[in-house]
Amino acid sequence: MSIERADVIVTSPGRNFVTLKITTSDGVVGWGDATLNGRELAVASYLGDHVASMLIGRDEDRIEDTWQYLYRGPYWRRGPVTMAAIAAVDMALWDIKAKKAGVPLYQLLGGASRSGIRAYAHASGTDYQALANAITGYQELGFTAVRVQTGVPGLGQVYGVSAAGPGVRYDYEPAKRAADGSAATAPTEESWDTAGYLAHMPGVFERIRADFGTGLRILHDGHHRMSPIEAARFAKDIEPYKLFWLEDCTPGEDQTALRLVRQHSTTPLAIGEVFNSVYDYQTLITERLIDYVRSAVTHTGGITAMKKLLDFAAIYGIRSGIHGPTDISPIGMAAALHLDLAIHNFGIQEYMPHNEQTLEVFQTSFTFDDGFLHPGEQPGLGVELDEDAAAAFEYTKAYLPVNRLTDGTVHDW
Ligand code: KDG
Ligand code: MG
């Protein structure tokens, strides 16, 4: 048997997704997620124009060999576009292998190491009361861990904070279409003030601890906005509130920045959602500069590469915190859940439920119950894409916003 077809499907059920469908000569179908938020068509072209023809006739069982062929073969290695494309091929081949074996994928990764996958939700609000209401709402759903993001006095819309108002569940969709829902032509711009943020946030964590007690796992995302010394001071300032993690405190591309933060604080650190290779972590892991690996399976070369990355992290006592916002499709999410269940050094899983339109296109078998996710027992990844439903949602260009400091300088997210 061999790979007979490789088709790229782009759909936009409220947001854009790129999916690879691999079909074998005996009709087994495997699915892979290749969604790269705001740059979707670059990956669709990489797959459709350059990779698809290389797959035809290959043995679908040779997953490691295909991974190395796609990674080393083209001369140009790494990068988010390449690694998202390789990830999609890899996921689809694992999906096929597990379907052929008649087992859920986690069984091929070593079997279950736990009964459920602790998930964290995104709680946010423009002011403290709205944030507290959101936390309460997620606790009522069973979550024991929440990421908290809130507005900063003096600033307008802040990245990662819902403007929807108290009590409304936040669908995390920072990539914006035009105001009327049509294709965007350029990113929106938001303003940012690091000093105001640094002055405001410790008081927010203090109130959360006072109101919600010590049992709640509190996570926070710095979205790469601090300089190394700002991040070091912030991580130290918030130590009394014992966060589960502080994510992306400094821009991800500078691994040595984390040395400075680490020297000054015991606040646990998480980073990696914009990484695409184990080499992005080499210094961070071997020098124990982080506590959680935040890569997405979709952006890091798939299940084959993530398993190796997480095994490497395990040697240094570093745990997983796999990226799981809504720009990871249900296929990418399922891949994360199978890994989460199987690996020993699982930490926590991000969970942003997809909207109803997305779940019409992607039929999932994973479950959420009382704070814990499970990938389900369906053979393969456990997600099938409905091509008729997908065809009803035309690609609509959307961009992540650009941040500017109050003097107009372009800043990180
Ligand atoms: O595409 C960008 C989003 O995935 C990102 O902003 C989400 O920071 C994020 C998170 O931690 O989920
Ligand atoms: Mg993040």
Short mmCIF file of C-alpha atoms and ligand atoms in Angstrom, two decimals:
data_model
loop_
_atom_site.label_atom_id
_atom_site.label_comp_id
_atom_site.label_asym_id
_atom_site.label_seq_id
_atom_site.Cartn_x
_atom_site.Cartn_y
_atom_site.Cartn_z
CA MET A 1 0.00 0.00 0.00
CA SER A 2 1.07 3.57 -0.55
CA ILE A 3 -0.09 7.17 -0.49
CA GLU A 4 -2.43 7.79 -3.42
CA ARG A 5 -3.60 11.36 -2.83
CA ALA A 6 -2.62 14.41 -0.77
CA ASP A 7 -5.22 17.21 -0.82
CA VAL A 8 -5.13 20.57 0.91
CA ILE A 9 -8.43 21.92 2.25
CA VAL A 10 -8.77 25.55 3.31
CA THR A 11 -11.93 26.49 5.18
CA SER A 12 -13.12 29.39 7.32
CA PRO A 13 -15.91 28.45 9.74
CA GLY A 14 -15.54 31.73 11.67
CA ARG A 15 -11.76 31.54 11.40
CA ASN A 16 -9.32 30.10 8.89
CA PHE A 17 -8.01 26.53 8.98
CA VAL A 18 -5.68 24.61 6.64
CA THR A 19 -6.05 20.82 6.63
CA LEU A 20 -4.13 18.11 4.80
CA LYS A 21 -6.01 14.98 3.73
CA ILE A 22 -3.86 11.96 2.86
CA THR A 23 -5.58 8.98 1.21
CA THR A 24 -3.90 5.59 0.83
CA SER A 25 -4.28 3.22 -2.12
CA ASP A 26 -6.66 1.09 -0.07
CA GLY A 27 -8.79 4.07 0.94
CA VAL A 28 -7.62 4.89 4.46
CA VAL A 29 -7.80 8.64 5.13
CA GLY A 30 -5.55 10.56 7.51
CA TRP A 31 -5.95 14.20 8.57
CA GLY A 32 -3.32 16.79 9.49
CA ASP A 33 -3.58 20.38 10.76
CA ALA A 34 -1.42 22.99 8.97
CA THR A 35 -3.02 26.19 10.25
CA LEU A 36 -0.63 29.13 10.71
CA ASN A 37 -2.66 32.02 12.05
CA GLY A 38 -2.64 35.02 9.69
CA ARG A 39 -0.36 33.29 7.14
CA GLU A 40 -2.54 30.31 6.20
CA LEU A 41 -2.12 30.41 2.43
CA ALA A 42 1.68 30.27 2.66
CA VAL A 43 1.41 26.81 4.25
CA ALA A 44 -1.38 25.74 1.87
CA SER A 45 0.93 26.59 -1.04
CA TYR A 46 3.97 24.90 0.55
CA LEU A 47 1.92 21.73 0.92
CA GLY A 48 -0.07 21.86 -2.30
CA ASP A 49 2.61 23.22 -4.64
CA HIS A 50 5.73 21.59 -3.21
CA VAL A 51 5.03 18.66 -0.87
CA ALA A 52 1.91 16.85 -2.17
CA SER A 53 3.55 15.40 -5.29
CA MET A 54 6.52 14.14 -3.20
CA LEU A 55 4.14 12.04 -1.10
CA ILE A 56 2.42 10.14 -3.88
CA GLY A 57 3.57 6.51 -4.02
CA ARG A 58 5.39 6.65 -0.65
CA ASP A 59 4.79 3.96 1.96
CA GLU A 60 2.42 5.57 4.47
CA ASP A 61 3.86 3.44 7.30
CA ARG A 62 7.32 5.04 7.06
CA ILE A 63 6.56 8.02 9.32
CA GLU A 64 10.07 8.72 10.65
CA ASP A 65 11.62 8.36 7.21
CA THR A 66 9.03 10.70 5.67
CA TRP A 67 9.65 13.25 8.42
CA GLN A 68 13.41 13.23 7.80
CA TYR A 69 12.85 13.33 4.02
CA LEU A 70 10.70 16.46 4.33
CA TYR A 71 12.91 18.11 6.96
CA ARG A 72 16.39 17.43 5.58
CA GLY A 73 15.54 16.91 1.92
CA PRO A 74 14.66 20.45 0.75
CA TYR A 75 17.90 22.07 2.10
CA TRP A 76 15.79 24.84 3.78
CA ARG A 77 15.11 23.69 7.32
CA ARG A 78 12.83 24.92 10.09
CA GLY A 79 10.64 28.01 10.03
CA PRO A 80 6.91 28.16 10.84
CA VAL A 81 5.69 27.53 7.27
CA THR A 82 7.89 24.49 6.65
CA MET A 83 7.30 23.00 10.08
CA ALA A 84 3.51 23.45 9.93
CA ALA A 85 3.52 21.66 6.57
CA ILE A 86 5.65 18.79 7.92
CA ALA A 87 3.40 18.65 11.00
CA ALA A 88 0.33 18.14 8.83
CA VAL A 89 1.93 15.26 6.92
CA ASP A 90 3.14 13.70 10.16
CA MET A 91 -0.25 13.93 11.90
CA ALA A 92 -2.02 12.46 8.88
CA LEU A 93 0.39 9.51 8.74
CA TRP A 94 0.00 8.79 12.47
CA ASP A 95 -3.78 9.03 12.02
CA ILE A 96 -3.58 6.44 9.22
CA LYS A 97 -1.27 4.13 11.17
CA ALA A 98 -3.54 4.15 14.24
CA LYS A 99 -6.66 3.66 12.11
CA LYS A 100 -5.06 0.68 10.40
CA ALA A 101 -4.13 -0.73 13.82
CA GLY A 102 -7.68 -0.08 15.03
CA VAL A 103 -6.51 1.83 18.13
CA PRO A 104 -6.64 5.43 19.37
CA LEU A 105 -3.30 7.07 18.60
CA TYR A 106 -2.19 7.33 22.24
CA GLN A 107 -1.88 3.52 22.31
CA LEU A 108 0.90 3.71 19.68
CA LEU A 109 2.68 6.38 21.75
CA GLY A 110 3.05 4.07 24.74
CA GLY A 111 -0.50 3.96 26.10
CA ALA A 112 -2.15 6.13 28.73
CA SER A 113 -0.06 7.51 31.59
CA ARG A 114 -3.09 9.13 33.25
CA SER A 115 -6.87 8.96 33.21
CA GLY A 116 -7.50 12.57 32.21
CA ILE A 117 -5.74 15.69 30.94
CA ARG A 118 -5.97 18.72 33.20
CA ALA A 119 -7.03 21.71 31.09
CA TYR A 120 -6.77 25.43 31.66
CA ALA A 121 -9.28 27.98 30.40
CA HIS A 122 -8.85 31.59 29.27
CA ALA A 123 -10.45 33.95 31.78
CA SER A 124 -10.27 37.63 30.95
CA GLY A 125 -12.07 40.90 31.53
CA THR A 126 -11.50 44.57 30.87
CA ASP A 127 -11.66 45.23 34.63
CA TYR A 128 -11.24 43.13 37.77
CA GLN A 129 -14.94 42.37 38.27
CA ALA A 130 -15.34 41.09 34.71
CA LEU A 131 -12.22 38.95 35.15
CA ALA A 132 -13.47 37.57 38.49
CA ASN A 133 -16.84 36.71 36.90
CA ALA A 134 -15.04 34.87 34.10
CA ILE A 135 -12.94 32.88 36.60
CA THR A 136 -16.07 31.93 38.54
CA GLY A 137 -17.78 30.84 35.31
CA TYR A 138 -14.88 28.54 34.42
CA GLN A 139 -14.74 27.11 37.94
CA GLU A 140 -18.44 26.24 37.56
CA LEU A 141 -17.51 24.28 34.42
CA GLY A 142 -15.00 22.29 36.49
CA PHE A 143 -11.74 24.08 35.56
CA THR A 144 -9.13 24.14 38.33
CA ALA A 145 -6.69 26.23 36.27
CA VAL A 146 -7.27 29.54 34.48
CA ARG A 147 -5.13 31.87 32.44
CA VAL A 148 -5.93 35.41 33.60
CA GLN A 149 -5.58 38.47 31.38
CA THR A 150 -7.07 41.88 32.10
CA GLY A 151 -7.26 45.44 30.82
CA VAL A 152 -4.68 48.03 31.86
CA PRO A 153 -5.93 51.43 33.09
CA GLY A 154 -5.36 54.05 30.41
CA LEU A 155 -5.14 51.57 27.53
CA GLY A 156 -7.93 50.54 25.14
CA GLN A 157 -8.28 47.01 23.79
CA VAL A 158 -5.52 44.80 25.19
CA TYR A 159 -4.41 41.68 23.28
CA GLY A 160 -5.87 38.54 24.84
CA VAL A 161 -8.60 40.37 26.80
CA SER A 162 -12.27 39.94 25.98
CA ALA A 163 -14.20 43.11 25.26
CA ALA A 164 -17.41 41.08 25.38
CA GLY A 165 -18.33 42.06 28.92
CA PRO A 166 -19.01 40.15 32.13
CA GLY A 167 -20.38 36.65 31.90
CA VAL A 168 -19.84 36.22 28.17
CA ARG A 169 -17.60 33.32 27.24
CA TYR A 170 -14.57 34.52 25.33
CA ASP A 171 -13.68 32.88 22.05
CA TYR A 172 -10.04 33.72 21.65
CA GLU A 173 -9.81 35.07 18.11
CA PRO A 174 -7.11 37.72 17.96
CA ALA A 175 -6.81 37.40 14.16
CA LYS A 176 -9.21 40.00 12.82
CA ARG A 177 -11.20 40.19 9.61
CA ALA A 178 -12.47 43.60 8.42
CA ALA A 179 -15.18 45.14 10.63
CA ASP A 180 -17.97 43.93 8.29
CA GLY A 181 -16.65 40.33 8.37
CA SER A 182 -15.03 40.51 4.91
CA ALA A 183 -11.34 39.88 4.23
CA ALA A 184 -8.95 42.19 6.05
CA THR A 185 -6.37 44.09 4.02
CA ALA A 186 -4.08 45.01 6.94
CA PRO A 187 -3.79 44.33 10.67
CA THR A 188 -5.59 46.47 13.24
CA GLU A 189 -3.28 48.42 15.56
CA GLU A 190 -3.50 48.44 19.35
CA SER A 191 -1.57 50.59 21.80
CA TRP A 192 0.54 49.25 24.61
CA ASP A 193 2.29 50.63 27.70
CA THR A 194 4.59 48.20 29.51
CA ALA A 195 5.12 50.44 32.56
CA GLY A 196 1.36 50.73 33.15
CA TYR A 197 0.96 46.95 32.76
CA LEU A 198 3.80 46.19 35.19
CA ALA A 199 2.34 48.56 37.79
CA HIS A 200 -1.17 47.11 37.44
CA MET A 201 -0.81 43.32 37.26
CA PRO A 202 0.64 42.40 40.72
CA GLY A 203 -2.43 43.94 42.40
CA VAL A 204 -4.69 41.86 40.14
CA PHE A 205 -2.97 38.62 41.20
CA GLU A 206 -3.19 39.71 44.86
CA ARG A 207 -6.97 40.15 44.55
CA ILE A 208 -7.41 36.82 42.75
CA ARG A 209 -5.54 34.98 45.53
CA ALA A 210 -7.59 36.79 48.17
CA ASP A 211 -10.90 36.04 46.41
CA PHE A 212 -10.25 32.53 45.05
CA GLY A 213 -7.82 31.03 47.58
CA THR A 214 -4.62 29.07 47.16
CA GLY A 215 -6.15 26.08 45.30
CA LEU A 216 -6.72 27.83 41.98
CA ARG A 217 -3.95 27.37 39.42
CA ILE A 218 -3.27 30.84 38.02
CA LEU A 219 -1.51 31.22 34.66
CA HIS A 220 -0.63 34.47 32.92
CA ASP A 221 0.60 35.29 29.41
CA GLY A 222 3.04 38.17 28.99
CA HIS A 223 2.78 37.91 25.17
CA HIS A 224 6.51 38.67 24.72
CA ARG A 225 6.03 42.28 25.85
CA MET A 226 8.76 42.70 28.50
CA SER A 227 12.46 43.39 28.20
CA PRO A 228 14.64 40.90 30.10
CA ILE A 229 15.09 43.18 33.12
CA GLU A 230 11.39 44.13 33.17
CA ALA A 231 10.46 40.45 33.07
CA ALA A 232 12.93 39.62 35.85
CA ARG A 233 11.48 42.31 38.10
CA PHE A 234 7.89 41.33 37.27
CA ALA A 235 8.50 37.61 37.90
CA LYS A 236 10.02 38.55 41.26
CA ASP A 237 7.20 40.97 42.18
CA ILE A 238 4.52 38.32 41.61
CA GLU A 239 6.25 35.49 43.49
CA PRO A 240 3.95 35.85 46.55
CA TYR A 241 0.93 34.92 44.39
CA LYS A 242 2.50 31.59 43.35
CA LEU A 243 1.52 31.44 39.70
CA PHE A 244 1.36 28.07 37.94
CA TRP A 245 3.30 29.78 35.17
CA LEU A 246 4.26 33.08 33.59
CA GLU A 247 4.20 32.60 29.82
CA ASP A 248 6.19 34.41 27.12
CA CYS A 249 7.57 37.05 29.46
CA THR A 250 10.22 38.04 26.89
CA PRO A 251 10.40 37.72 23.09
CA GLY A 252 10.83 34.03 22.28
CA GLU A 253 13.72 34.32 19.85
CA ASP A 254 16.20 35.41 22.54
CA GLN A 255 16.83 32.26 24.59
CA THR A 256 19.47 33.89 26.80
CA ALA A 257 16.98 36.51 28.05
CA LEU A 258 15.48 33.79 30.23
CA ARG A 259 18.79 33.46 32.10
CA LEU A 260 18.27 36.90 33.56
CA VAL A 261 14.67 36.19 34.57
CA ARG A 262 15.67 32.87 36.13
CA GLN A 263 18.47 34.45 38.17
CA HIS A 264 15.97 36.70 39.92
CA SER A 265 12.81 34.69 40.42
CA THR A 266 11.26 31.33 41.22
CA THR A 267 8.05 32.10 39.30
CA PRO A 268 7.67 29.11 36.91
CA LEU A 269 8.26 30.05 33.26
CA ALA A 270 6.60 28.76 30.09
CA ILE A 271 7.56 29.60 26.52
CA GLY A 272 7.42 28.21 22.99
CA GLU A 273 4.14 28.83 21.17
CA VAL A 274 6.01 30.64 18.37
CA PHE A 275 8.83 28.07 18.27
CA ASN A 276 9.00 25.46 15.55
CA SER A 277 12.05 23.33 16.34
CA VAL A 278 13.76 21.55 19.21
CA TYR A 279 16.73 23.85 18.53
CA ASP A 280 14.65 26.83 19.69
CA TYR A 281 14.76 25.15 23.12
CA GLN A 282 18.34 23.89 23.22
CA THR A 283 19.63 26.51 25.67
CA LEU A 284 16.35 26.80 27.52
CA ILE A 285 16.15 23.09 28.26
CA THR A 286 19.78 22.20 28.89
CA GLU A 287 20.22 25.19 31.25
CA ARG A 288 16.82 24.55 32.90
CA LEU A 289 15.68 28.10 32.13
CA ILE A 290 12.02 27.13 31.70
CA ASP A 291 9.49 24.87 33.38
CA TYR A 292 6.97 24.27 30.57
CA VAL A 293 7.25 23.67 26.82
CA ARG A 294 4.49 25.61 25.03
CA SER A 295 4.89 24.42 21.43
CA ALA A 296 1.90 23.45 19.33
CA VAL A 297 2.01 20.05 17.63
CA THR A 298 0.83 21.93 14.51
CA HIS A 299 3.79 24.35 14.47
CA THR A 300 6.63 22.09 15.61
CA GLY A 301 6.70 19.38 12.97
CA GLY A 302 3.94 17.16 14.30
CA ILE A 303 3.71 14.23 16.68
CA THR A 304 7.10 12.73 15.76
CA ALA A 305 8.96 15.96 16.57
CA MET A 306 6.90 16.85 19.65
CA LYS A 307 7.43 13.44 21.23
CA LYS A 308 11.19 13.83 20.87
CA LEU A 309 11.08 17.42 22.16
CA LEU A 310 9.04 16.44 25.22
CA ASP A 311 11.26 13.42 25.95
CA PHE A 312 14.29 15.74 25.78
CA ALA A 313 12.54 18.16 28.19
CA ALA A 314 11.68 15.28 30.54
CA ILE A 315 15.37 14.56 31.13
CA TYR A 316 15.64 18.04 32.67
CA GLY A 317 12.41 17.85 34.70
CA ILE A 318 10.56 20.17 32.32
CA ARG A 319 6.89 19.50 31.59
CA SER A 320 4.48 19.99 28.73
CA GLY A 321 2.00 22.83 28.33
CA ILE A 322 0.95 22.27 24.72
CA HIS A 323 -0.47 25.28 22.87
CA GLY A 324 -4.21 24.91 22.31
CA PRO A 325 -5.94 28.16 21.28
CA THR A 326 -8.68 28.18 18.64
CA ASP A 327 -6.19 28.73 15.81
CA ILE A 328 -5.08 25.14 16.39
CA SER A 329 -7.74 23.14 14.51
CA PRO A 330 -9.56 20.26 16.25
CA ILE A 331 -7.14 17.94 14.41
CA GLY A 332 -4.11 19.67 15.95
CA MET A 333 -5.89 19.68 19.29
CA ALA A 334 -6.56 15.94 19.10
CA ALA A 335 -2.88 15.32 18.30
CA ALA A 336 -1.97 17.27 21.45
CA LEU A 337 -4.41 15.26 23.58
CA HIS A 338 -3.01 11.89 22.48
CA LEU A 339 0.49 13.07 23.38
CA ASP A 340 -0.72 14.54 26.69
CA LEU A 341 -2.26 11.25 27.68
CA ALA A 342 0.79 9.19 26.75
CA ILE A 343 3.84 11.14 27.93
CA HIS A 344 5.06 10.96 31.51
CA ASN A 345 6.06 14.65 31.86
CA PHE A 346 2.63 16.11 31.15
CA GLY A 347 2.04 19.49 32.80
CA ILE A 348 -1.23 21.02 31.65
CA GLN A 349 -3.18 21.50 28.40
CA GLU A 350 -4.58 24.80 27.10
CA TYR A 351 -8.22 24.47 26.05
CA MET A 352 -10.23 27.03 24.10
CA PRO A 353 -13.38 25.35 22.78
CA HIS A 354 -14.02 25.93 19.07
CA ASN A 355 -17.20 27.60 17.87
CA GLU A 356 -20.21 25.64 16.59
CA GLN A 357 -19.42 26.22 12.89
CA THR A 358 -15.93 24.80 13.39
CA LEU A 359 -17.37 21.75 15.10
CA GLU A 360 -19.75 21.24 12.14
CA VAL A 361 -16.72 21.02 9.86
CA PHE A 362 -14.53 18.96 12.21
CA GLN A 363 -16.30 16.07 13.91
CA THR A 364 -14.44 15.36 17.11
CA SER A 365 -14.50 12.54 19.61
CA PHE A 366 -12.46 14.17 22.38
CA THR A 367 -14.29 15.05 25.57
CA PHE A 368 -14.16 17.63 28.36
CA ASP A 369 -15.53 16.64 31.73
CA ASP A 370 -15.12 18.41 35.04
CA GLY A 371 -11.83 20.11 34.21
CA PHE A 372 -10.26 17.20 32.34
CA LEU A 373 -9.95 16.41 28.62
CA HIS A 374 -9.64 12.96 27.03
CA PRO A 375 -8.91 12.15 23.35
CA GLY A 376 -11.54 9.37 23.23
CA GLU A 377 -11.24 5.79 22.04
CA GLN A 378 -11.93 6.17 18.30
CA PRO A 379 -9.17 4.63 16.12
CA GLY A 380 -6.68 7.23 14.90
CA LEU A 381 -6.72 10.87 16.01
CA GLY A 382 -10.48 10.73 16.45
CA VAL A 383 -11.33 13.75 14.25
CA GLU A 384 -12.90 13.65 10.77
CA LEU A 385 -13.35 16.64 8.48
CA ASP A 386 -16.68 16.96 6.63
CA GLU A 387 -15.63 18.22 3.19
CA ASP A 388 -19.11 19.44 2.21
CA ALA A 389 -19.39 21.46 5.40
CA ALA A 390 -15.84 22.81 4.89
CA ALA A 391 -16.64 23.94 1.32
CA ALA A 392 -19.43 26.19 2.61
CA PHE A 393 -16.92 28.45 4.43
CA GLU A 394 -14.73 30.41 2.05
CA TYR A 395 -11.24 31.55 3.09
CA THR A 396 -11.42 35.06 4.54
CA LYS A 397 -8.12 36.81 5.18
CA ALA A 398 -7.55 37.89 8.80
CA TYR A 399 -4.50 39.36 10.56
CA LEU A 400 -3.16 39.31 14.09
CA PRO A 401 -3.08 42.88 15.45
CA VAL A 402 0.06 45.02 15.59
CA ASN A 403 1.00 46.65 18.90
CA ARG A 404 2.45 50.14 19.13
CA LEU A 405 3.88 51.80 22.21
CA THR A 406 2.24 55.09 23.15
CA ASP A 407 5.02 56.96 21.26
CA GLY A 408 4.17 55.02 18.08
CA THR A 409 7.01 52.47 18.10
CA VAL A 410 6.04 49.02 16.84
CA HIS A 411 6.16 46.59 19.76
CA ASP A 412 5.64 42.87 20.44
CA TRP A 413 2.14 41.45 20.90
O1 KDG B 1 -2.06 32.87 16.89
C1 KDG B 1 -1.75 33.52 18.07
C2 KDG B 1 -2.49 32.89 19.22
O2 KDG B 1 -2.47 31.50 19.12
C3 KDG B 1 -1.88 33.28 20.53
O3 KDG B 1 -2.04 34.63 20.76
C4 KDG B 1 -2.51 32.52 21.66
O4 KDG B 1 -0.95 33.43 23.20
C5 KDG B 1 -1.76 32.58 22.92
C6 KDG B 1 -2.02 31.51 23.85
O5 KDG B 1 -1.28 31.43 24.83
O6 KDG B 1 -2.93 30.73 23.60
MG MG B 2 0.46 32.54 24.65
#
